[in-house]
Every structure is written in C-alpha cells, then in structure tokens.
Coordinates of C-alpha atoms in Angstrom, one line a residue:
M1 CA -16.8 22.2 -13.4
S2 CA -20.4 23.0 -12.6
T3 CA -20.1 21.4 -9.2
A4 CA -17.0 23.5 -8.1
G5 CA -17.7 25.3 -4.8
Q6 CA -20.9 23.3 -4.1
V7 CA -21.7 20.4 -1.9
I8 CA -21.8 17.1 -3.9
R9 CA -24.3 14.4 -3.0
C10 CA -22.9 11.0 -3.9
K11 CA -22.7 7.3 -2.9
A12 CA -20.2 6.2 -0.3
A13 CA -19.6 2.9 1.5
V14 CA -19.8 3.9 5.1
A15 CA -18.3 1.8 8.0
W16 CA -20.8 2.5 10.8
E17 CA -19.5 -0.1 13.2
A18 CA -16.4 -2.3 13.6
G19 CA -16.7 -5.5 11.6
K20 CA -20.1 -4.8 10.3
P21 CA -20.7 -4.8 6.5
L22 CA -20.2 -1.4 4.8
S23 CA -23.4 0.4 3.9
V24 CA -23.6 2.1 0.5
E25 CA -25.7 5.2 0.9
E26 CA -25.9 8.8 -0.2
I27 CA -23.7 11.3 1.7
E28 CA -22.7 14.9 1.3
V29 CA -19.1 15.9 0.3
A30 CA -18.2 19.5 1.0
P31 CA -16.0 21.6 -1.3
P32 CA -12.2 21.5 -0.8
Q33 CA -10.7 24.1 1.5
K34 CA -7.2 25.6 1.5
N35 CA -4.6 23.2 0.0
E36 CA -7.3 20.6 -0.7
V37 CA -8.5 18.8 -3.8
R38 CA -11.8 17.1 -4.4
V39 CA -11.4 14.0 -6.6
K40 CA -14.0 11.9 -8.4
I41 CA -12.9 8.3 -7.7
H42 CA -13.1 6.0 -10.7
F43 CA -11.6 2.8 -9.3
T44 CA -10.5 1.7 -5.9
S45 CA -9.1 -1.5 -4.4
L46 CA -9.1 -3.1 -1.0
C47 CA -5.9 -3.4 1.1
H48 CA -5.3 -5.4 4.3
T49 CA -5.0 -2.0 6.1
D50 CA -8.6 -1.2 5.3
V51 CA -9.7 -4.5 6.8
Y52 CA -7.5 -4.1 9.9
F53 CA -9.1 -0.7 10.8
W54 CA -12.5 -1.9 9.8
E55 CA -12.1 -4.7 12.4
A56 CA -10.8 -2.1 14.8
K57 CA -7.9 -4.3 16.0
G58 CA -5.1 -2.7 18.0
Q59 CA -6.1 0.9 17.7
N60 CA -8.6 3.5 18.9
P61 CA -11.8 2.8 16.9
L62 CA -13.2 5.8 15.0
F63 CA -16.7 5.4 13.4
P64 CA -18.6 6.2 11.3
R65 CA -15.8 6.3 8.8
I66 CA -15.2 6.0 5.0
L67 CA -12.2 3.7 4.5
G68 CA -10.2 3.1 1.3
H69 CA -6.7 4.3 0.2
E70 CA -5.8 2.6 -3.0
A71 CA -7.5 4.4 -5.9
G72 CA -7.4 6.3 -9.1
G73 CA -9.5 9.3 -10.0
V74 CA -9.9 12.7 -11.7
V75 CA -9.7 16.1 -10.0
E76 CA -13.1 17.7 -9.8
S77 CA -12.2 20.9 -8.1
V78 CA -9.4 22.5 -6.1
G79 CA -9.3 24.7 -3.0
E80 CA -7.5 27.9 -2.3
G81 CA -3.7 27.9 -2.9
V82 CA -3.7 24.7 -5.0
T83 CA -1.5 25.1 -8.1
D84 CA 0.1 21.7 -8.6
V85 CA -3.1 20.1 -10.0
Q86 CA -6.2 21.4 -11.7
P87 CA -9.7 20.0 -12.6
G88 CA -9.4 17.2 -15.1
D89 CA -6.0 15.9 -14.0
H90 CA -5.7 12.2 -13.4
V91 CA -4.4 11.5 -9.9
L92 CA -3.7 8.7 -7.4
P93 CA -4.6 9.7 -3.9
I94 CA -1.9 8.3 -1.5
F95 CA -2.1 7.5 2.2
T96 CA 1.1 9.4 2.9
G97 CA 2.2 12.7 1.4
E98 CA 4.9 15.2 0.4
C99 CA 4.7 18.8 1.5
K100 CA 8.0 19.6 -0.3
E101 CA 9.2 21.9 2.5
C102 CA 10.0 19.8 5.6
P103 CA 13.5 18.3 6.3
H104 CA 12.3 14.9 5.1
C105 CA 10.9 16.2 1.9
L106 CA 14.1 18.2 1.2
S107 CA 16.2 15.1 1.9
E108 CA 16.9 12.7 -1.0
A109 CA 17.1 9.9 1.6
S110 CA 13.7 10.1 3.1
N111 CA 10.0 10.0 2.2
M112 CA 8.6 10.5 5.7
C113 CA 7.1 13.9 5.4
D114 CA 6.7 15.7 8.7
L115 CA 3.3 17.2 7.8
L116 CA 1.6 14.4 5.8
R117 CA 3.1 11.1 6.9
I118 CA 0.6 8.4 7.6
N119 CA -1.8 9.1 10.6
T120 CA -4.3 6.4 11.2
E121 CA -6.1 8.2 14.0
R122 CA -6.8 11.5 12.2
G123 CA -10.5 11.7 11.2
G124 CA -10.6 15.2 9.8
M125 CA -8.6 17.4 7.4
L126 CA -5.4 19.2 8.4
H127 CA -6.7 22.6 7.5
D128 CA -9.3 22.9 10.2
G129 CA -9.7 19.4 11.7
Q130 CA -13.2 19.1 10.3
T131 CA -14.5 16.4 8.0
R132 CA -15.7 17.0 4.5
F133 CA -18.1 14.1 4.7
S134 CA -21.5 14.2 6.3
K135 CA -24.9 12.6 6.3
D136 CA -28.0 14.3 7.5
G137 CA -25.8 17.0 9.0
K138 CA -23.7 14.5 11.1
P139 CA -20.0 14.1 10.3
I140 CA -18.4 11.0 8.8
Y141 CA -14.7 10.6 9.5
H142 CA -11.9 10.4 7.0
F143 CA -9.3 7.6 6.8
L144 CA -5.6 8.1 6.1
G145 CA -6.5 11.4 4.4
T146 CA -7.9 9.5 1.4
S147 CA -11.3 7.8 2.0
T148 CA -11.6 6.4 -1.4
F149 CA -14.7 4.2 -0.8
S150 CA -16.7 7.2 -1.9
E151 CA -17.6 8.5 -5.4
Y152 CA -16.0 11.8 -4.4
T153 CA -13.4 12.4 -1.7
V154 CA -11.4 15.4 -0.5
V155 CA -7.6 15.0 -0.1
H156 CA -4.7 17.3 0.8
V157 CA -2.9 18.4 -2.3
G158 CA 0.3 16.9 -1.0
Q159 CA -1.4 13.5 -1.1
V160 CA -2.4 13.4 -4.8
A161 CA 0.1 12.3 -7.4
K162 CA -0.6 13.7 -10.8
I163 CA -0.1 10.9 -13.4
N164 CA -0.1 10.3 -17.2
P165 CA -3.8 10.7 -18.3
E166 CA -3.2 7.8 -20.7
A167 CA -2.5 5.4 -17.9
P168 CA -5.5 3.1 -17.1
L169 CA -6.7 4.0 -13.7
D170 CA -8.1 0.5 -13.1
K171 CA -4.6 -0.9 -13.2
V172 CA -2.2 1.8 -11.9
C173 CA -4.4 2.6 -8.9
V174 CA -2.8 -0.3 -7.1
L175 CA 0.5 1.7 -7.1
S176 CA -0.9 4.0 -4.4
C177 CA -0.1 1.6 -1.7
G178 CA 0.8 -2.1 -1.6
M179 CA 2.5 -2.6 -5.0
S180 CA 4.8 0.4 -4.6
T181 CA 5.6 -0.7 -1.0
G182 CA 6.8 -4.1 -2.0
F183 CA 8.3 -3.2 -5.4
G184 CA 10.2 -0.2 -4.0
A185 CA 11.5 -2.2 -1.0
T186 CA 13.4 -4.3 -3.6
V187 CA 14.4 -1.8 -6.2
N188 CA 15.0 1.3 -4.0
V189 CA 16.3 -0.3 -0.8
A190 CA 17.6 -3.8 -1.2
K191 CA 18.9 -3.1 -4.7
P192 CA 19.8 -6.6 -5.8
K193 CA 22.4 -6.8 -8.6
K194 CA 21.7 -8.6 -11.9
G195 CA 22.3 -12.3 -11.3
G196 CA 21.9 -12.0 -7.5
S197 CA 19.8 -14.0 -5.1
V198 CA 16.8 -12.6 -3.2
A199 CA 14.6 -14.2 -0.5
V200 CA 11.0 -12.9 -0.1
F201 CA 9.2 -13.7 3.2
G202 CA 5.5 -13.7 2.7
L203 CA 3.8 -14.1 -0.6
G204 CA 0.8 -11.9 -0.3
A205 CA 0.3 -8.9 -2.6
V206 CA 3.2 -6.9 -1.0
G207 CA 5.6 -9.8 -1.0
L208 CA 4.8 -10.6 -4.7
A209 CA 5.4 -7.0 -5.5
A210 CA 8.8 -7.4 -3.9
A211 CA 9.4 -10.5 -6.0
E212 CA 8.3 -8.5 -9.1
G213 CA 11.0 -6.0 -8.1
A214 CA 13.6 -8.7 -8.0
R215 CA 12.5 -10.0 -11.4
V216 CA 12.8 -6.5 -12.9
C217 CA 16.3 -6.2 -11.3
E218 CA 17.1 -9.5 -13.1
A219 CA 17.9 -11.5 -10.0
S220 CA 18.7 -15.1 -10.9
R221 CA 17.3 -16.7 -7.8
I222 CA 14.1 -15.5 -6.1
I223 CA 13.2 -17.7 -3.2
G224 CA 9.7 -17.3 -1.9
I225 CA 9.0 -18.3 1.8
D226 CA 5.5 -18.8 3.0
L227 CA 3.5 -21.1 5.4
N228 CA 0.8 -21.5 2.7
P229 CA 2.0 -23.8 -0.1
N230 CA -1.1 -22.8 -2.2
R231 CA 0.7 -19.5 -2.9
F232 CA 3.7 -21.0 -4.6
E233 CA 2.2 -21.7 -8.0
E234 CA 0.9 -18.1 -8.3
A235 CA 4.2 -16.7 -7.2
K236 CA 5.9 -18.2 -10.3
K237 CA 4.2 -15.5 -12.3
F238 CA 6.0 -12.9 -10.3
G239 CA 9.5 -14.3 -10.8
C240 CA 9.9 -16.7 -7.9
T241 CA 12.2 -19.6 -8.9
E242 CA 12.2 -21.6 -5.6
F243 CA 10.0 -22.0 -2.6
V244 CA 10.5 -22.9 1.1
N245 CA 7.7 -23.7 3.6
P246 CA 9.3 -23.4 7.1
K247 CA 6.9 -26.0 8.3
D248 CA 8.6 -28.6 6.1
H249 CA 11.9 -28.4 8.0
N250 CA 13.1 -29.2 11.4
K251 CA 15.6 -26.4 11.5
P252 CA 15.2 -22.6 11.4
V253 CA 14.4 -21.4 7.9
Q254 CA 17.4 -19.1 7.8
E255 CA 19.6 -22.2 8.1
V256 CA 17.7 -23.9 5.2
I257 CA 18.2 -20.8 3.0
S258 CA 21.9 -20.5 3.9
E259 CA 22.4 -24.1 2.9
M260 CA 20.5 -23.7 -0.3
T261 CA 22.6 -20.7 -1.4
G262 CA 26.1 -21.5 -0.1
G263 CA 26.1 -19.0 2.7
G264 CA 23.0 -16.9 2.3
V265 CA 21.2 -14.7 -0.2
D266 CA 22.3 -11.3 -1.3
C267 CA 19.1 -9.6 -0.2
S268 CA 16.0 -10.5 1.7
I269 CA 12.6 -8.7 1.9
E270 CA 10.3 -9.4 4.9
C271 CA 6.7 -8.7 4.1
T272 CA 4.7 -10.5 6.9
G273 CA 5.1 -8.3 10.0
S274 CA 6.1 -11.5 12.0
T275 CA 9.0 -10.8 14.2
Q276 CA 10.1 -14.4 13.8
A277 CA 10.2 -13.8 10.0
M278 CA 12.1 -10.6 10.6
V279 CA 14.9 -12.5 12.4
S280 CA 14.9 -15.2 9.7
A281 CA 15.1 -12.6 7.0
F282 CA 18.1 -10.9 8.6
E283 CA 20.0 -14.0 9.5
C284 CA 19.6 -15.6 6.1
V285 CA 21.5 -13.0 4.2
H286 CA 25.2 -13.5 3.3
D287 CA 27.9 -12.2 5.6
G288 CA 30.0 -9.4 4.1
W289 CA 27.4 -7.9 1.9
G290 CA 23.9 -9.2 2.6
V291 CA 21.0 -6.7 3.0
A292 CA 17.7 -7.5 4.8
V293 CA 14.8 -5.1 4.4
L294 CA 11.8 -5.0 6.7
V295 CA 8.5 -4.1 5.2
G296 CA 5.8 -5.9 7.3
V297 CA 4.3 -3.9 10.2
P298 CA 4.6 -5.7 13.5
S299 CA 2.1 -5.5 16.4
R300 CA 2.5 -2.6 18.7
D301 CA 4.3 -4.3 21.6
D302 CA 6.5 -6.7 19.4
S303 CA 10.3 -6.9 19.7
F304 CA 12.9 -9.3 18.4
K305 CA 16.3 -10.5 19.4
T306 CA 19.3 -11.4 17.2
H307 CA 22.9 -11.8 18.1
P308 CA 25.1 -8.7 17.5
I309 CA 27.7 -10.9 15.7
H310 CA 25.4 -10.9 12.6
F311 CA 26.0 -7.1 12.3
L312 CA 29.7 -7.4 13.0
K313 CA 29.9 -9.9 10.1
E314 CA 28.8 -7.0 7.9
R315 CA 25.2 -7.9 7.4
T316 CA 22.9 -4.9 7.0
L317 CA 19.3 -4.5 8.4
R318 CA 17.1 -1.8 6.9
G319 CA 13.5 -0.7 7.2
T320 CA 11.4 1.0 4.6
F321 CA 8.2 2.9 4.4
F322 CA 6.1 3.0 1.1
G323 CA 9.1 1.5 -0.8
N324 CA 11.1 4.7 -0.1
Y325 CA 9.0 6.5 -2.8
K326 CA 8.2 10.1 -2.4
P327 CA 4.5 10.2 -3.4
L328 CA 4.4 13.2 -5.7
S329 CA 7.9 13.1 -7.0
D330 CA 8.3 9.4 -7.6
I331 CA 5.0 7.7 -8.2
P332 CA 4.3 9.3 -11.6
G333 CA 7.6 7.7 -12.7
V334 CA 6.5 4.3 -11.5
V335 CA 3.3 4.7 -13.6
E336 CA 5.5 5.4 -16.6
K337 CA 7.4 2.1 -15.9
Y338 CA 4.0 0.4 -16.3
M339 CA 3.2 2.3 -19.5
K340 CA 6.6 1.2 -20.9
R341 CA 5.9 -2.4 -19.9
E342 CA 8.9 -2.4 -17.6
L343 CA 6.5 -3.3 -14.7
E344 CA 3.5 -5.7 -14.7
L345 CA 0.4 -4.8 -12.7
D346 CA -2.4 -6.6 -14.3
K347 CA -1.5 -9.9 -12.6
F348 CA -2.0 -8.4 -9.2
I349 CA -5.7 -7.8 -9.9
T350 CA -7.5 -11.1 -9.4
H351 CA -11.1 -10.0 -8.7
S352 CA -13.4 -7.2 -9.8
V353 CA -16.7 -6.1 -8.3
P354 CA -19.2 -3.2 -8.8
F355 CA -19.2 -0.6 -6.0
L356 CA -22.6 -1.8 -4.7
D357 CA -20.9 -5.2 -4.0
I358 CA -17.9 -3.8 -2.2
N359 CA -18.5 -6.1 0.8
K360 CA -17.6 -9.0 -1.6
A361 CA -14.1 -7.6 -1.7
F362 CA -13.9 -7.9 2.1
E363 CA -15.1 -11.5 1.8
Y364 CA -12.4 -12.4 -0.7
M365 CA -9.7 -10.9 1.5
L366 CA -11.0 -12.5 4.7
R367 CA -11.0 -15.9 2.9
G368 CA -7.5 -15.3 1.6
E369 CA -8.6 -15.4 -2.0
G370 CA -6.7 -13.5 -4.7
L371 CA -4.4 -10.5 -4.3
R372 CA -6.3 -7.3 -5.2
C373 CA -10.0 -6.9 -5.8
M374 CA -10.8 -3.9 -8.1
I375 CA -13.9 -2.0 -7.1
R376 CA -15.6 -0.2 -10.1
M377 CA -17.2 3.0 -8.8
D378 CA -19.4 3.5 -11.9
A379 CA -20.9 0.0 -11.9

C-alpha cells in the first residue's frame, strides 16, 4: 500500500486522564518494526477491562493512552520478519498472543504464551519498548498491545489472528476478548455433556457467552445466577432455562442449586470475579464428577476459603484464561463456527455508535445498559 513505511496521521480516541472523557483527535502512527503489523481498524467494541483501566482502579495509571482491545480490521503493512500475514488480510487483534515457540505455545494444554501473555502495564512495543503513537512529538502509550480505539494501530504479529475475509468484522470482532472467554470456558474447560446441567454465575456479556456455550453443547438445564433480575429475560436468548437471585433466598445459593438439581449441577462457570460467587460455584457442583470453572478476575488481595472435603468428594475446580483458546491457532476456527451458524454473535451487540461518539459507549456500560456497543470507525 502507498502508506507502507510512512507515518500515518489518523484519528484516535485518547485517554489523557483517568476517568475523563476520551478525546478524539489526530495522532501519528509510526510504521511497524520487526515482528509488528500495522492494522486499519474497521470496528471496535468496549469491554469492562477498558473501563477499569480508564478509571485507573487498582493498578499503576499510565496516561496518555489509547485503550481498546476488541476489534476487527485489515492489515495495512507489515514489519521486518513478518510472514504469517500480509497487507489486505482480515485480522482480529487480541490482547494476548501466541509466539509458537515457548513451552506454553508448544503445549496443547496451555494458551499462556511466555512472550505475549497479557501485560496491563506495558505501554510500549516489545521490540524496542517504544510507542508507535505520538502527538506533536510526544508519545502516547499502548494498551494490552492492541490499542484499537485508533483508526490505525500497531500490534505484534503474534497478537493478530488471520480470519476468513468473508466474516463480517462488525460481528466477529467481539470474539477477540469477552465472547471467546466465556464461550471457551464452557466448551473447552467445563465440557458439559449433552443433556447435562450447567450453572452460570453472572449474566453479563462473558456469562451469557458461557451460557451460549452450554446451549451449543446441548445442556438441558442452564441455570443463570445474578443479583440483577432485569438480566433474566435477556438471558433466555442465550439458552438459560432457569434463574436464581441469591437475594431471594435465606440460605447460601449453592444449597439452593443443589436442592434444585438433586445434588448439584454437572458444571458451573463463575463470571463475576466475586470470591463469594467462586465458592458458591464450586460448592454447587455435584460430588463425584462436578466441574467448576473460574473465569472472573478477583481483586488483587482477594482470597477464598472452602472445606477440603469438597475436593475429597471428587469435585474439580479449574481456572481458565481467554477460554483456553490459543489466539492464532484457535480463534479463526471460532470465526468459522459463526460462519456456519453454529455460534450466534449478533445478539451480543446491543448498541452501535460512530467513532466520534465513543464516549456514549462508556456511558452505556457505566449505566449497565446492554452487552456490547459496536463502535464504527468509518462513521
């Protein structure tokens, strides 16, 4: 392309300060360096993680910064040594990566790449530690190696999944974070059998993706647990068959679920990050074969306590990261599931705004409205 090797001037939504509205303005994006790819972003969506770091809660603040990590785009140019993708390829930038060389990448059991696993504090690129974004000669920091709230971004080649060019980017881009995390927690880790029972704790976007996974696995009972009863009607679209609000009962919710199911569910997926919900999710699975999977991220100093007898009665407690998907190897296949109508994504996208109105997406999320807001970069 004519812009290859040149600095590109484009619009980006810059977070200059914690909690202050993003400012859409012109920035400069440098060419990709060794093992880097420059991507033109077509669609991006807002995730709770973006809001968390925008608010600068519980971590070292790093500003100015370009947030964003759920997106779809097209490769504009590539840096030295890049052979896996080329200009024109359709890709999903992903907040974690796959170097294909470390012990984790070589293991079939893990997706936690030593080189490219999530790093929330890194503000520059791996190659040289420098940013590829600037304004008036001053650096603007990267976020999760993706920074998709920009018309153009630079990403390590191990963090871009090449996908079917026929796949609609405004739909499949949600697979680059939350939807794959919840869906994969069910289908890859919990693995419910056809006709089995599944409990999902937390009916936000990730929890509903976990419920969608249970629906695809043909579970017969999918029990949604949430403190907000307004979420129950929406959750029916994702396969939930029953609902429990812990506030409606004067006993622990794990006891309620055990009574409902004659001893406990086959699988549970915890998607809230609450340690109380984690304990409930573990203790509500059936002895002998029950599997509980933790997805939600707790606060830094959290811990929880459960009696060892629950383990001795052959319950299993597992954790998962990004649904146990390897970004480059597995995500293209998940896109194909959508293309074959084996997986529904459209129902996750409840709002849409033009890029200039990106702050509306933050308002929707802060008010708890909808699941995913699609941000149209060309509008």
